[in-house]
């Protein structure tokens, strides 16, 4: 986005100056200094004005001497080097901030992954606890069944032993023992009783054998069920344990990755703080140059270069903040500035004079000529903080009428963060002090009030009260 904006600014500069055959159109020259009582934020503050308006005649001896002194002072200092170093530091900070944003995203993803892994580990631990509880209950049941089986087994063993004794006795007595017992009966009734006894003994023997077989079958079935349950438990326990170990390993790996990311993030933050300190040092040096700069062309050029270096860094920060908000789905307010400055006179792209030394003074803005009454649009959203509507000298003139400090009828808009725009030589002012305006709103009509040789708009962009070169900031595509 910033790169595209830079290309648009270069395109604006080319269009603005390619059509300029020479310095003509406006005779207004001013070193108007606009400063805010509050350097933290210029939004809504009162401004003081110091004016130095001169005509287009020959420079005085004192002015020439001042210019010469300023040029001599500038030979020992390269403002471009400071400005470029400041821009380079800002670029490095931007790159670091982008890396920090990426690390923040990676850390956030890692933390989410860790949270999911922790939830899975906790879930598996819960399942293992349930399984352990089930197996504990199962083991208690198995132990109870085992005791019952052992008791039955003892009964079976005793029955088998008794049955063995009977078989042994029957073997000794011979195979005809039942027949002999019947033949020795005294009566038919005795025979019936002995037959019933034989039958009961045989039935008892059958019952004992059947019970032994049944108990053996039940025991084997219970043992199979128990073995199957133990096998399932072992398989599940092994599976859960393996899964838990795998998740724990992933969790440890994720923790290590997160620690590495945080270490890199800390290193980048320290590097960013070092760049910030170095940048503040350069900004302090540039601010000192601004305060000590003279009024000559070279000194004022240095002032503009230094201010633009500071403004570029601030604009880059503001653009990043705005883009971050937009990426999060936020929207700018209707009158909230985006700090991209639109061309104020759509359809009129000729420039008759730019920023620089001219006719014994220093021209502080961009002059855009067009037909009388052409609508003038706000270059960026903001709040109207000052206007002048008292000038009635709406015609071309060779000297200043003194109205509005040479600007004639004008509008000043505060865009916050110490950025303002000024629109001068208007024939009509269509806004009031305190109005909130949007980019593109009509704020007045083009005229030739104040120190002006013909109909044109004089536009200034200032940062911290110091002038910027509008040719590098106004976007003809907006």
Coordinates of C-alpha atoms in Angstrom, one line a residue:
X1 CA 0.0 0.0 0.0
X2 CA 2.8 2.5 1.0
X3 CA 4.7 1.6 -2.2
X4 CA 1.7 2.2 -4.4
X5 CA 1.1 5.5 -2.5
X6 CA 4.7 6.5 -3.2
X7 CA 4.2 5.8 -7.0
X8 CA 1.1 7.9 -7.0
X9 CA 3.0 10.8 -5.3
X10 CA 5.7 10.5 -7.9
X11 CA 3.1 10.5 -10.7
X12 CA 1.5 13.6 -9.1
X13 CA 4.9 15.4 -9.0
X14 CA 5.6 14.6 -12.7
X15 CA 2.1 15.8 -13.8
X16 CA 2.4 18.9 -11.7
X17 CA 5.7 20.1 -13.0
X18 CA 5.8 18.7 -16.5
X19 CA 3.2 21.3 -17.6
X20 CA 5.0 24.2 -15.9
X21 CA 6.9 26.4 -18.5
X22 CA 8.2 28.7 -15.8
X23 CA 7.4 30.4 -12.5
X24 CA 4.2 32.4 -13.2
X25 CA 0.6 32.9 -12.1
X26 CA 1.0 33.8 -8.4
X27 CA 3.0 36.6 -6.9
X28 CA 2.3 35.6 -3.4
X29 CA 5.4 34.8 -1.3
X30 CA 5.1 34.0 2.4
X31 CA 7.0 32.2 5.1
X32 CA 3.9 31.9 7.2
X33 CA 4.8 29.7 10.2
X34 CA 1.8 27.8 11.7
X35 CA 2.5 26.3 15.1
X36 CA 0.3 24.5 17.6
X37 CA 0.3 25.2 21.3
X38 CA 0.1 21.4 21.8
X39 CA 2.7 19.5 20.0
X40 CA 1.1 16.2 20.9
X41 CA -2.0 16.7 18.7
X42 CA -3.0 19.6 16.5
X43 CA -6.6 18.6 16.3
X44 CA -8.8 21.5 17.5
X45 CA -5.9 23.6 18.9
X46 CA -5.4 27.3 18.4
X47 CA -2.7 28.3 16.0
X48 CA -0.4 31.4 16.0
X49 CA 0.7 33.0 12.7
X50 CA 3.9 34.9 12.0
X51 CA 4.0 36.4 8.5
X52 CA 6.7 37.6 6.2
X53 CA 5.2 38.7 3.0
X54 CA 7.4 40.4 0.3
X55 CA 6.8 41.5 -3.2
X56 CA 8.5 40.2 -6.2
X57 CA 11.3 42.8 -6.3
X58 CA 15.0 42.5 -5.9
X59 CA 16.4 41.0 -2.6
X60 CA 17.7 43.4 0.0
X61 CA 21.3 43.4 1.0
X62 CA 20.3 41.8 4.4
X63 CA 18.3 39.0 2.6
X64 CA 21.2 38.3 0.3
X65 CA 23.6 38.1 3.3
X66 CA 21.2 35.8 5.1
X67 CA 21.0 33.5 2.1
X68 CA 24.8 33.5 1.8
X69 CA 25.2 32.7 5.5
X70 CA 22.6 29.9 5.2
X71 CA 24.4 28.4 2.3
X72 CA 27.7 28.5 4.1
X73 CA 26.1 26.8 7.1
X74 CA 24.6 24.1 4.9
X75 CA 27.9 23.2 3.3
X76 CA 29.0 21.5 6.5
X77 CA 25.9 19.4 7.0
X78 CA 24.2 17.0 4.7
X79 CA 20.5 17.0 5.5
X80 CA 19.8 14.3 2.8
X81 CA 22.0 11.8 4.7
X82 CA 20.1 12.3 7.9
X83 CA 16.8 12.1 6.1
X84 CA 17.8 8.9 4.2
X85 CA 19.1 7.3 7.4
X86 CA 15.9 8.1 9.1
X87 CA 13.9 6.6 6.3
X88 CA 16.1 3.5 6.3
X89 CA 15.6 3.1 10.1
X90 CA 11.9 3.5 9.6
X91 CA 12.0 0.8 6.8
X92 CA 13.9 -1.6 9.1
X93 CA 11.4 -1.0 11.9
X94 CA 8.6 -1.7 9.5
X95 CA 10.2 -5.0 8.5
X96 CA 10.8 -5.9 12.1
X97 CA 7.2 -5.1 13.0
X98 CA 6.0 -7.3 10.1
X99 CA 8.2 -10.1 11.5
X100 CA 6.8 -9.5 15.0
X101 CA 3.3 -9.6 13.7
X102 CA 4.1 -13.0 12.0
X103 CA 5.6 -14.3 15.2
X104 CA 2.6 -13.1 17.1
X105 CA 0.4 -15.1 14.7
X106 CA 2.6 -18.2 14.9
X107 CA 2.6 -18.0 18.7
X108 CA -1.1 -17.6 18.8
X109 CA -1.5 -20.6 16.5
X110 CA 1.0 -22.6 18.7
X111 CA -1.0 -21.7 21.8
X112 CA -4.2 -22.8 20.2
X113 CA -2.6 -26.1 19.1
X114 CA -1.2 -26.6 22.6
X115 CA -4.7 -26.0 24.1
X116 CA -6.2 -28.6 21.7
X117 CA -3.4 -31.1 22.6
X118 CA -3.9 -30.5 26.3
X119 CA -7.7 -31.0 25.9
X120 CA -7.0 -34.3 24.1
X121 CA -4.5 -35.4 26.7
X122 CA -7.0 -34.6 29.5
X123 CA -9.7 -36.5 27.6
X124 CA -7.5 -39.6 27.2
X125 CA -6.6 -39.3 30.9
X126 CA -10.3 -39.3 31.8
X127 CA -10.9 -42.3 29.6
X128 CA -7.9 -44.1 31.2
X129 CA -9.4 -43.3 34.7
X130 CA -12.8 -44.7 33.6
X131 CA -11.1 -47.8 32.2
X132 CA -9.1 -48.2 35.5
X133 CA -12.3 -47.9 37.5
X134 CA -14.0 -50.4 35.3
X135 CA -11.1 -52.8 35.6
X136 CA -11.0 -52.4 39.4
X137 CA -14.7 -53.3 39.6
X138 CA -14.1 -56.2 37.2
X139 CA -11.2 -57.5 39.2
X140 CA -13.3 -57.4 42.4
X141 CA -16.0 -59.3 40.6
X142 CA -13.5 -61.8 39.3
X143 CA -12.0 -62.3 42.7
X144 CA -15.5 -62.9 44.1
X145 CA -16.3 -65.4 41.3
X146 CA -12.9 -67.0 41.8
X147 CA -13.6 -67.6 45.5
X148 CA -17.0 -69.1 44.7
X149 CA -15.4 -71.3 42.1
X150 CA -12.7 -72.3 44.6
X151 CA -15.4 -73.2 47.1
X152 CA -17.4 -75.2 44.5
X153 CA -14.1 -76.8 43.4
X154 CA -13.5 -78.0 47.0
X155 CA -17.0 -79.4 47.1
X156 CA -16.5 -81.1 43.8
X157 CA -13.2 -82.5 45.0
X158 CA -14.8 -83.9 48.2
X159 CA -17.7 -85.4 46.1
X160 CA -15.2 -87.0 43.7
X161 CA -13.2 -88.4 46.6
X162 CA -16.4 -89.9 48.2
X163 CA -17.5 -91.2 44.8
X164 CA -14.1 -92.8 44.4
X165 CA -14.5 -94.6 47.8
X166 CA -17.9 -95.9 46.7
X167 CA -16.5 -97.1 43.4
X168 CA -13.7 -98.8 45.2
X169 CA -16.1 -100.5 47.6
X170 CA -18.3 -101.6 44.7
X171 CA -15.3 -103.0 42.9
X172 CA -14.3 -105.0 45.9
X173 CA -17.8 -106.2 46.4
X174 CA -18.1 -107.3 42.8
X175 CA -20.3 -106.4 39.9
X176 CA -23.3 -108.4 41.3
X177 CA -23.6 -106.4 44.5
X178 CA -26.9 -104.9 43.4
X179 CA -28.3 -108.3 42.5
X180 CA -27.1 -109.9 45.8
X181 CA -28.7 -107.1 47.7
X182 CA -32.0 -107.7 46.0
X183 CA -31.9 -111.5 46.5
X184 CA -31.2 -111.2 50.2
X185 CA -34.4 -109.2 50.6
X186 CA -36.9 -110.7 53.1
X187 CA -40.0 -109.5 51.4
X188 CA -41.4 -107.8 48.4
X189 CA -41.6 -104.6 50.4
X190 CA -38.0 -105.0 51.3
X191 CA -37.2 -105.4 47.6
X192 CA -39.0 -102.2 46.7
X193 CA -37.2 -100.3 49.5
X194 CA -33.8 -101.6 48.3
X195 CA -34.7 -100.7 44.7
X196 CA -35.6 -97.2 45.7
X197 CA -32.3 -96.9 47.6
X198 CA -30.4 -98.1 44.7
X199 CA -32.2 -95.7 42.4
X200 CA -31.5 -92.8 44.8
X201 CA -27.8 -93.7 45.1
X202 CA -27.6 -93.8 41.3
X203 CA -29.5 -90.5 41.0
X204 CA -27.2 -88.9 43.5
X205 CA -24.2 -90.1 41.7
X206 CA -25.6 -88.7 38.4
X207 CA -26.4 -85.4 40.1
X208 CA -22.9 -85.1 41.5
X209 CA -21.5 -85.9 38.1
X210 CA -23.8 -83.4 36.3
X211 CA -23.0 -80.7 38.9
X212 CA -19.3 -81.3 38.4
X213 CA -19.7 -81.0 34.6
X214 CA -21.9 -77.8 35.0
X215 CA -19.5 -76.2 37.4
X216 CA -16.6 -77.0 35.2
X217 CA -18.4 -75.5 32.2
X218 CA -19.4 -72.4 34.1
X219 CA -15.8 -72.0 35.4
X220 CA -14.4 -72.4 31.9
X221 CA -16.9 -69.8 30.6
X222 CA -16.1 -67.4 33.3
X223 CA -12.4 -67.9 32.8
X224 CA -12.8 -67.2 29.0
X225 CA -14.8 -64.1 29.7
X226 CA -12.3 -62.9 32.2
X227 CA -9.4 -63.6 29.8
X228 CA -11.2 -61.7 27.1
X229 CA -11.9 -58.7 29.3
X230 CA -8.3 -58.6 30.4
X231 CA -7.1 -58.8 26.8
X232 CA -9.5 -55.9 25.8
X233 CA -8.3 -53.9 28.8
X234 CA -4.7 -54.5 28.0
X235 CA -5.3 -53.5 24.3
X236 CA -7.2 -50.4 25.2
X237 CA -4.7 -49.4 27.9
X238 CA -1.8 -49.8 25.5
X239 CA -3.6 -47.8 22.8
X240 CA -4.5 -45.0 25.2
X241 CA -1.0 -45.0 26.7
X242 CA 0.6 -44.8 23.2
X243 CA -1.7 -42.0 22.2
X244 CA -1.1 -40.1 25.4
X245 CA 2.7 -40.5 24.9
X246 CA 2.4 -39.2 21.3
X247 CA 0.3 -36.2 22.3
X248 CA 2.7 -35.5 25.2
X249 CA 5.6 -35.5 22.7
X250 CA 3.7 -33.2 20.4
X251 CA 2.9 -30.9 23.4
X252 CA 6.5 -30.8 24.4
X253 CA 7.6 -30.1 20.8
X254 CA 5.0 -27.3 20.6
X255 CA 6.2 -25.9 23.8
X256 CA 9.8 -25.9 22.6
X257 CA 8.7 -24.2 19.3
X258 CA 6.7 -21.6 21.2
X259 CA 9.7 -20.9 23.4
X260 CA 11.9 -20.5 20.3
X261 CA 9.4 -18.1 18.8
X262 CA 9.2 -16.1 21.9
X263 CA 13.0 -15.9 22.1
X264 CA 13.2 -14.7 18.5
X265 CA 10.4 -12.3 19.2
X266 CA 12.3 -10.9 22.3
X267 CA 15.4 -10.5 20.2
X268 CA 13.5 -8.6 17.5
X269 CA 11.8 -6.4 20.1
X270 CA 15.2 -5.5 21.5
X271 CA 16.5 -4.8 18.0
X272 CA 13.4 -2.7 17.3
X273 CA 13.9 -0.7 20.6
X274 CA 17.5 -0.1 19.5
X275 CA 16.3 1.2 16.1
X276 CA 13.6 3.3 17.9
X277 CA 16.2 4.9 20.1
X278 CA 18.5 5.6 17.1
X279 CA 15.5 6.9 15.1
X280 CA 14.6 9.2 18.0
X281 CA 18.1 10.5 18.0
X282 CA 17.9 11.3 14.3
X283 CA 14.5 12.9 14.7
X284 CA 15.9 15.0 17.5
X285 CA 18.7 16.1 15.3
X286 CA 16.3 17.0 12.5
X287 CA 14.0 18.9 14.9
X288 CA 17.0 20.9 16.0
X289 CA 17.8 21.7 12.4
X290 CA 14.2 22.9 11.9
X291 CA 14.4 25.2 14.9
X292 CA 17.7 26.7 13.8
X293 CA 17.2 26.9 10.1
X294 CA 17.5 30.4 8.5
X295 CA 15.2 32.1 5.9
X296 CA 17.4 31.7 2.9
X297 CA 16.6 29.3 0.0
X298 CA 19.1 26.6 1.0
X299 CA 18.2 26.8 4.7
X300 CA 14.5 26.6 3.9
X301 CA 15.1 23.7 1.5
X302 CA 16.9 21.9 4.4
X303 CA 13.9 22.7 6.6
X304 CA 11.5 21.2 4.1
X305 CA 13.7 18.1 3.6
X306 CA 13.9 17.6 7.3
X307 CA 10.2 18.0 7.9
X308 CA 9.4 15.6 5.0
X309 CA 11.7 13.0 6.6
X310 CA 9.9 13.3 9.9
X311 CA 6.5 13.4 8.2
X312 CA 7.2 10.4 6.1
X313 CA 8.0 8.3 9.2
X314 CA 4.8 9.5 10.9
X315 CA 2.7 8.8 7.8
X316 CA 4.1 5.3 7.5
X317 CA 3.1 4.6 11.2
X318 CA -0.3 6.1 10.7
X319 CA -0.9 4.1 7.5
X320 CA 0.1 0.9 9.2
X321 CA -2.2 1.5 12.1
X322 CA -5.1 2.2 9.8
X323 CA -4.3 -0.9 7.6
X324 CA -4.2 -3.0 10.8
X325 CA -7.6 -1.7 11.8
X326 CA -9.0 -2.4 8.4
X327 CA -7.6 -5.9 8.3
X328 CA -9.4 -6.6 11.6
X329 CA -12.7 -5.5 9.9
X330 CA -12.9 -2.1 11.5
X331 CA -14.1 0.9 9.5
X332 CA -12.9 4.5 9.6
X333 CA -15.4 7.1 10.7
X334 CA -17.0 9.4 8.1
X335 CA -14.7 12.3 8.9
X336 CA -11.7 10.3 10.1
X337 CA -8.6 11.0 8.0
X338 CA -6.8 8.2 6.2
X339 CA -3.7 10.5 5.7
X340 CA -3.7 10.0 1.9
X341 CA -4.0 13.5 0.4
X342 CA -6.2 13.9 -2.6
X343 CA -5.8 16.4 -5.4
X344 CA -7.9 19.4 -4.3
X345 CA -8.9 20.6 -7.8
X346 CA -10.1 17.6 -9.9
X347 CA -9.6 18.2 -13.6
X348 CA -7.1 21.0 -13.2
X349 CA -3.6 19.5 -13.1
X350 CA -1.5 22.5 -14.2
X351 CA 0.9 23.9 -11.6
X352 CA 2.1 27.5 -11.9
X353 CA 4.5 27.5 -8.9
X354 CA 5.9 25.1 -6.4
X355 CA 7.7 25.1 -3.1
X356 CA 11.0 26.9 -3.1
X357 CA 12.9 30.2 -3.2
X358 CA 11.2 32.8 -5.4
X359 CA 11.5 36.6 -5.9
X360 CA 13.4 37.3 -2.7
X361 CA 11.3 35.1 -0.5
X362 CA 10.3 31.5 -0.2
X363 CA 7.1 30.1 -1.7
X364 CA 5.5 27.7 0.8
X365 CA 2.9 25.8 -1.2
X366 CA 1.7 24.6 -4.6
X367 CA -0.2 27.0 -7.0
X368 CA -2.9 25.3 -9.1
X369 CA -4.6 27.7 -11.6
X370 CA -8.1 27.2 -13.0
X371 CA -11.2 29.1 -13.8
X372 CA -12.7 31.6 -11.4
X373 CA -15.2 29.9 -9.1
X374 CA -13.9 26.3 -9.6
X375 CA -14.8 24.2 -6.6
X376 CA -12.0 23.4 -4.1
X377 CA -12.2 20.1 -2.4
X378 CA -10.8 19.0 1.0
X379 CA -7.7 17.0 0.4
X380 CA -8.2 14.9 3.5
X381 CA -10.8 14.5 6.2
X382 CA -10.5 16.7 9.3
X383 CA -11.8 19.6 11.2
X384 CA -11.9 23.3 10.1
X385 CA -9.9 25.3 12.6
X386 CA -9.5 28.6 10.9
X387 CA -11.0 30.6 8.0
X388 CA -10.8 34.1 6.6
X389 CA -13.7 35.7 4.6
X390 CA -12.8 39.4 4.9
X391 CA -10.9 39.9 1.7
X392 CA -12.9 41.7 -1.1
X393 CA -9.9 42.2 -3.4
X394 CA -10.7 39.3 -5.7
X395 CA -8.6 40.2 -8.8
X396 CA -5.1 39.9 -10.0
X397 CA -2.6 42.3 -8.4
X398 CA 1.1 43.0 -8.4
X399 CA 1.4 43.6 -4.7
X400 CA -0.3 42.3 -1.5
X401 CA -3.5 43.8 -0.3
X402 CA -2.6 42.6 3.2
X403 CA -5.7 40.5 3.6
X404 CA -5.3 37.2 5.5
X405 CA -1.5 37.6 5.7
X406 CA -1.4 37.5 1.9
X407 CA -3.5 34.4 1.6
X408 CA -6.7 36.4 1.2
X409 CA -9.7 34.3 2.0
X410 CA -8.6 30.9 3.2
X411 CA -9.5 27.7 5.0
X412 CA -7.3 25.7 7.3
X413 CA -8.2 22.0 8.1
X414 CA -6.6 20.1 11.0
X415 CA -6.2 16.4 10.2
X416 CA -4.9 15.4 13.6
X417 CA -1.4 14.0 14.4
X418 CA 0.0 17.5 13.7
X419 CA -0.9 17.5 10.0
X420 CA -2.8 20.5 8.5
X421 CA -3.7 21.7 5.0
X422 CA -4.3 25.3 4.0
X423 CA -6.3 26.5 0.9
X424 CA -5.7 30.2 0.0
X425 CA -6.9 32.9 -2.4
X426 CA -10.5 31.7 -2.3
X427 CA -13.3 33.8 -3.7
X428 CA -15.8 32.0 -1.5
X429 CA -15.5 30.0 1.7
X430 CA -18.2 27.3 2.1
X431 CA -17.3 26.0 5.6
X432 CA -17.3 27.3 9.2
X433 CA -14.8 26.9 12.0
X434 CA -15.5 23.6 13.8
X435 CA -17.0 21.9 10.8
X436 CA -16.0 18.2 10.3
X437 CA -15.3 17.7 6.6
X438 CA -14.7 14.6 4.6
X439 CA -12.1 14.1 1.9
X440 CA -13.6 15.4 -1.3
X441 CA -16.1 17.8 0.3
X442 CA -16.3 21.2 -1.4
X443 CA -14.9 23.8 1.1
X444 CA -14.8 26.9 -1.2
X445 CA -14.4 28.3 -4.7
X446 CA -11.2 29.4 -6.5
X447 CA -10.4 33.1 -6.7
X448 CA -7.6 35.7 -6.6
X449 CA -7.9 37.2 -3.2
X450 CA -4.9 38.3 -1.2
X451 CA -1.4 38.6 -2.8
X452 CA -2.3 36.9 -6.1
X453 CA -1.8 37.9 -9.8
X454 CA -4.6 35.7 -11.0
X455 CA -7.1 32.9 -10.2
X456 CA -5.5 29.9 -8.6
X457 CA -5.5 27.8 -5.5
X458 CA -2.5 28.1 -3.1
X459 CA -2.4 24.8 -1.1
X460 CA 0.0 24.0 1.7
X461 CA 0.5 20.8 3.7
X462 CA 2.2 21.2 7.0
X463 CA 3.5 18.9 9.7
X464 CA 4.3 20.2 13.2
X465 CA 3.7 23.7 11.8
X466 CA 6.5 23.3 9.1
X467 CA 5.9 23.1 5.4
X468 CA 6.0 20.0 3.3
X469 CA 6.2 19.9 -0.5
X470 CA 2.6 19.1 -1.6
X471 CA 3.9 17.8 -4.9
X472 CA 5.1 14.7 -3.1
X473 CA 1.9 14.1 -1.1
X474 CA -1.1 15.0 -3.3
X475 CA -2.5 12.1 -5.2
X476 CA -4.0 13.0 -8.6
X477 CA -5.7 9.6 -8.8
X478 CA -8.0 10.4 -5.8

